[in-house]
JSON list of C-alpha atoms in Angstrom, two decimals:
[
{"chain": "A", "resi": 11, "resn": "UNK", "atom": "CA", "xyz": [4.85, 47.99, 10.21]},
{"chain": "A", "resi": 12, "resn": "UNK", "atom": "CA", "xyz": [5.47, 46.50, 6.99]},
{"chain": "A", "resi": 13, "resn": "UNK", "atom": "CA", "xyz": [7.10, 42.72, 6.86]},
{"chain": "A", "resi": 14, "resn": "UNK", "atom": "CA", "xyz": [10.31, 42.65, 5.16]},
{"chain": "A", "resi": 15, "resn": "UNK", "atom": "CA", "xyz": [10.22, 40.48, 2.28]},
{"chain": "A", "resi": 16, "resn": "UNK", "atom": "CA", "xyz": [13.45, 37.93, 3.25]},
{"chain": "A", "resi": 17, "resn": "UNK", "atom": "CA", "xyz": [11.12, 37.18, 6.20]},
{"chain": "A", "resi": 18, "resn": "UNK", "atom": "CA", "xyz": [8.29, 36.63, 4.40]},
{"chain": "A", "resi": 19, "resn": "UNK", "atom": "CA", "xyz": [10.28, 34.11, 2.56]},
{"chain": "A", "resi": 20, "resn": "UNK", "atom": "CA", "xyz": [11.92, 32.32, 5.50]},
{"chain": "A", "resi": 21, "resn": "UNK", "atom": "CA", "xyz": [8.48, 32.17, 7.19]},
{"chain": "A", "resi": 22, "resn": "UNK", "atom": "CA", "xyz": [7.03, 30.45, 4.42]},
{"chain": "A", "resi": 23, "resn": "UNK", "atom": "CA", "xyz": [9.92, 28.44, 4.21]},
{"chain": "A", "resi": 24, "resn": "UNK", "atom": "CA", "xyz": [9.16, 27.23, 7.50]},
{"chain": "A", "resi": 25, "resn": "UNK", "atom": "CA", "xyz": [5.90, 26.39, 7.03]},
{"chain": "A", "resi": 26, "resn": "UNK", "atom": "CA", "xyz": [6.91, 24.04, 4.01]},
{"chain": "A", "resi": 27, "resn": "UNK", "atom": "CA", "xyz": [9.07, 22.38, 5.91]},
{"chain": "A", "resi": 28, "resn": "UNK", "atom": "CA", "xyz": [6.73, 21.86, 9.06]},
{"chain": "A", "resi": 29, "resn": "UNK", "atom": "CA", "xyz": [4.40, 20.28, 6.67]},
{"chain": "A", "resi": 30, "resn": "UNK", "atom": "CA", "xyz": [6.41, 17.80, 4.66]},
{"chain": "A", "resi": 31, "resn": "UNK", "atom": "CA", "xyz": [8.03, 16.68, 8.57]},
{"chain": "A", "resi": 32, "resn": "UNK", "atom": "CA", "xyz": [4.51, 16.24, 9.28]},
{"chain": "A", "resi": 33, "resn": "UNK", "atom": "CA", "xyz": [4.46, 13.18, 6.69]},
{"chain": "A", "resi": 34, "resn": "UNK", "atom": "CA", "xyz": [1.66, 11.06, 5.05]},
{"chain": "A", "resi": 35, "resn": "UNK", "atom": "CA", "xyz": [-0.23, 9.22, 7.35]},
{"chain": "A", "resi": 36, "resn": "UNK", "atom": "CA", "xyz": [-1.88, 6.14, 5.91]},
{"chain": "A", "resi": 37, "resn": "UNK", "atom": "CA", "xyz": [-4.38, 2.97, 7.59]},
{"chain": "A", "resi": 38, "resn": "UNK", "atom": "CA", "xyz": [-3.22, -0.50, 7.69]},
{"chain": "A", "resi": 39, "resn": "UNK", "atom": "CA", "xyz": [-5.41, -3.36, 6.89]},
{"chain": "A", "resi": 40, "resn": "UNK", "atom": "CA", "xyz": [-7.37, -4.83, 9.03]},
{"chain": "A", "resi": 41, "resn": "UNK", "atom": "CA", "xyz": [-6.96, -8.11, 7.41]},
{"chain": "A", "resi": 42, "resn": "UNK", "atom": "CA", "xyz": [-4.21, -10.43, 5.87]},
{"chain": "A", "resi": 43, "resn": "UNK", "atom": "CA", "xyz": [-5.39, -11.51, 2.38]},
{"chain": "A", "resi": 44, "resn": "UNK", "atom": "CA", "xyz": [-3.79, -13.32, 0.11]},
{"chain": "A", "resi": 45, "resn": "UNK", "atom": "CA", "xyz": [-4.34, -14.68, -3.13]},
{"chain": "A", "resi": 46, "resn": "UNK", "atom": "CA", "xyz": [-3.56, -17.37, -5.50]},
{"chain": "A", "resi": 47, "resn": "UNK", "atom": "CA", "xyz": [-4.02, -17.41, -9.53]},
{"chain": "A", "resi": 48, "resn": "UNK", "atom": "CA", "xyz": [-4.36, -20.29, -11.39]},
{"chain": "A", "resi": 49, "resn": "UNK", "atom": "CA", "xyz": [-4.06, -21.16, -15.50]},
{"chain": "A", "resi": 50, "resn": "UNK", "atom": "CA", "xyz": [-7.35, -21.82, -15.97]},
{"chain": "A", "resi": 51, "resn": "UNK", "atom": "CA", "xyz": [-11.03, -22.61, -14.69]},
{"chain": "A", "resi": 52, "resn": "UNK", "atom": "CA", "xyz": [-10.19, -25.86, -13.13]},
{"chain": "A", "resi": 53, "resn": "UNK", "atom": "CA", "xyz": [-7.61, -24.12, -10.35]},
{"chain": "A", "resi": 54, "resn": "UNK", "atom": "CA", "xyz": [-5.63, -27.28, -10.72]},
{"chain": "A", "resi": 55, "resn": "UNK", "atom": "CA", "xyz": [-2.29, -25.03, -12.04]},
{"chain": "A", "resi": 56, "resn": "UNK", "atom": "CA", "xyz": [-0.97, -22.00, -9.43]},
{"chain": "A", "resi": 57, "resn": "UNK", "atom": "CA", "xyz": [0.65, -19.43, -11.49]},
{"chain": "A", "resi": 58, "resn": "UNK", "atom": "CA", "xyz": [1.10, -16.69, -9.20]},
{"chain": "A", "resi": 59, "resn": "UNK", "atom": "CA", "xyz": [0.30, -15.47, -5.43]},
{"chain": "A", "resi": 60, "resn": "UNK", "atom": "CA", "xyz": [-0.14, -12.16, -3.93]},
{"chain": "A", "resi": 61, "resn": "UNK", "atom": "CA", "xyz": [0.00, -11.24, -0.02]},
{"chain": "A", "resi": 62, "resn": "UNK", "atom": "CA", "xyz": [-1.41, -8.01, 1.58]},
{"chain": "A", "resi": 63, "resn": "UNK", "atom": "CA", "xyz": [0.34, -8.59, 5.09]},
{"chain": "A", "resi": 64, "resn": "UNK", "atom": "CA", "xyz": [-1.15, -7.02, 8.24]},
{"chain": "A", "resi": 65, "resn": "UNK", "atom": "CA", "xyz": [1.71, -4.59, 8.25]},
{"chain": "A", "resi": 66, "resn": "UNK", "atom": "CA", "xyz": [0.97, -3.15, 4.95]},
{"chain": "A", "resi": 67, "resn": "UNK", "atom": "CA", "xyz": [3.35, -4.73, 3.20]},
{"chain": "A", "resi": 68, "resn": "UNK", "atom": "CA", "xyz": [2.71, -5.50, -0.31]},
{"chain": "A", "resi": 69, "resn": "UNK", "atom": "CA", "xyz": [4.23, -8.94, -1.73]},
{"chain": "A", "resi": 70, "resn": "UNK", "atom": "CA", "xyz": [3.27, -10.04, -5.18]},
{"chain": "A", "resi": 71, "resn": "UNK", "atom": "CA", "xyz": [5.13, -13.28, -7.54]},
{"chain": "A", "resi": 72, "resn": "UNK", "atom": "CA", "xyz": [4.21, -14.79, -11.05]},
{"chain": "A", "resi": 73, "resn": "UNK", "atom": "CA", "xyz": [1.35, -13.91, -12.54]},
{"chain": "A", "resi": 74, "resn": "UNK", "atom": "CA", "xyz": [-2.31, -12.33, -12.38]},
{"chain": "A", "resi": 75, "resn": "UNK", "atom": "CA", "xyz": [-5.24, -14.46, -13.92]},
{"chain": "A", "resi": 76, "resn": "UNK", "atom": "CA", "xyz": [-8.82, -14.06, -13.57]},
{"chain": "A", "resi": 77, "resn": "UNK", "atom": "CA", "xyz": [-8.66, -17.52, -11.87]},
{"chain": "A", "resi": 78, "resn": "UNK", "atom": "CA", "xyz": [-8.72, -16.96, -8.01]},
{"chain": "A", "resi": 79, "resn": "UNK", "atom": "CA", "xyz": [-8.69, -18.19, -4.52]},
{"chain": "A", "resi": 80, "resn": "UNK", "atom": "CA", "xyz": [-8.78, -15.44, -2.06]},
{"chain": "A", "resi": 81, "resn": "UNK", "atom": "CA", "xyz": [-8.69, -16.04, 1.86]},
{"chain": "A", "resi": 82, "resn": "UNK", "atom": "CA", "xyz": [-8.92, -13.10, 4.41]},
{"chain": "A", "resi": 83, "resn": "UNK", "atom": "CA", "xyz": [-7.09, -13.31, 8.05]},
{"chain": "A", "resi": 84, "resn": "UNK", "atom": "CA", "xyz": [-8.59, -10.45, 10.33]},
{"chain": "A", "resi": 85, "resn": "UNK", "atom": "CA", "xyz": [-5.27, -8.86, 11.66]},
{"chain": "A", "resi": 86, "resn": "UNK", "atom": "CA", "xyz": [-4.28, -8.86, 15.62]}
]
């Protein structure tokens, strides 16, 4: 028995459909880091801080340098 062809669309319209429901699963850090930029060498200056919280939340303000304190919280 042949397959009609509005069924073959509507099945593979279903299947589409189950798999964008399905979603993107992604991993969430397993620490907190944060980090602070500073003008120059001497780290006396902050110019900007970014935050990678525990819930994956991305938080990021002024600028990036190649001056840097990092610190690294393991996450509950």
């Amino acid at each position: 028995m042949r397959l009609s062809k509005a069924f073959k669309i509507l099945a593979l319209s279903a299947v589409a459909a189950s798999a964008l429901a399905v979603g993107v699963a992604f991993a969430l850090p397993s620490h907190e880091v944060e980090t602070y930029y500073y003008s120059d060498a001497s780290h006396t200056q902050e110019v900007g801080h970014t935050l990678l919280s525990c819930n994956g939340h991305f938080f990021s303000n002024g600028v990036q340098t190649a001056y840097s304190d990092v610190t690294s919280t393991p996450c509950d």
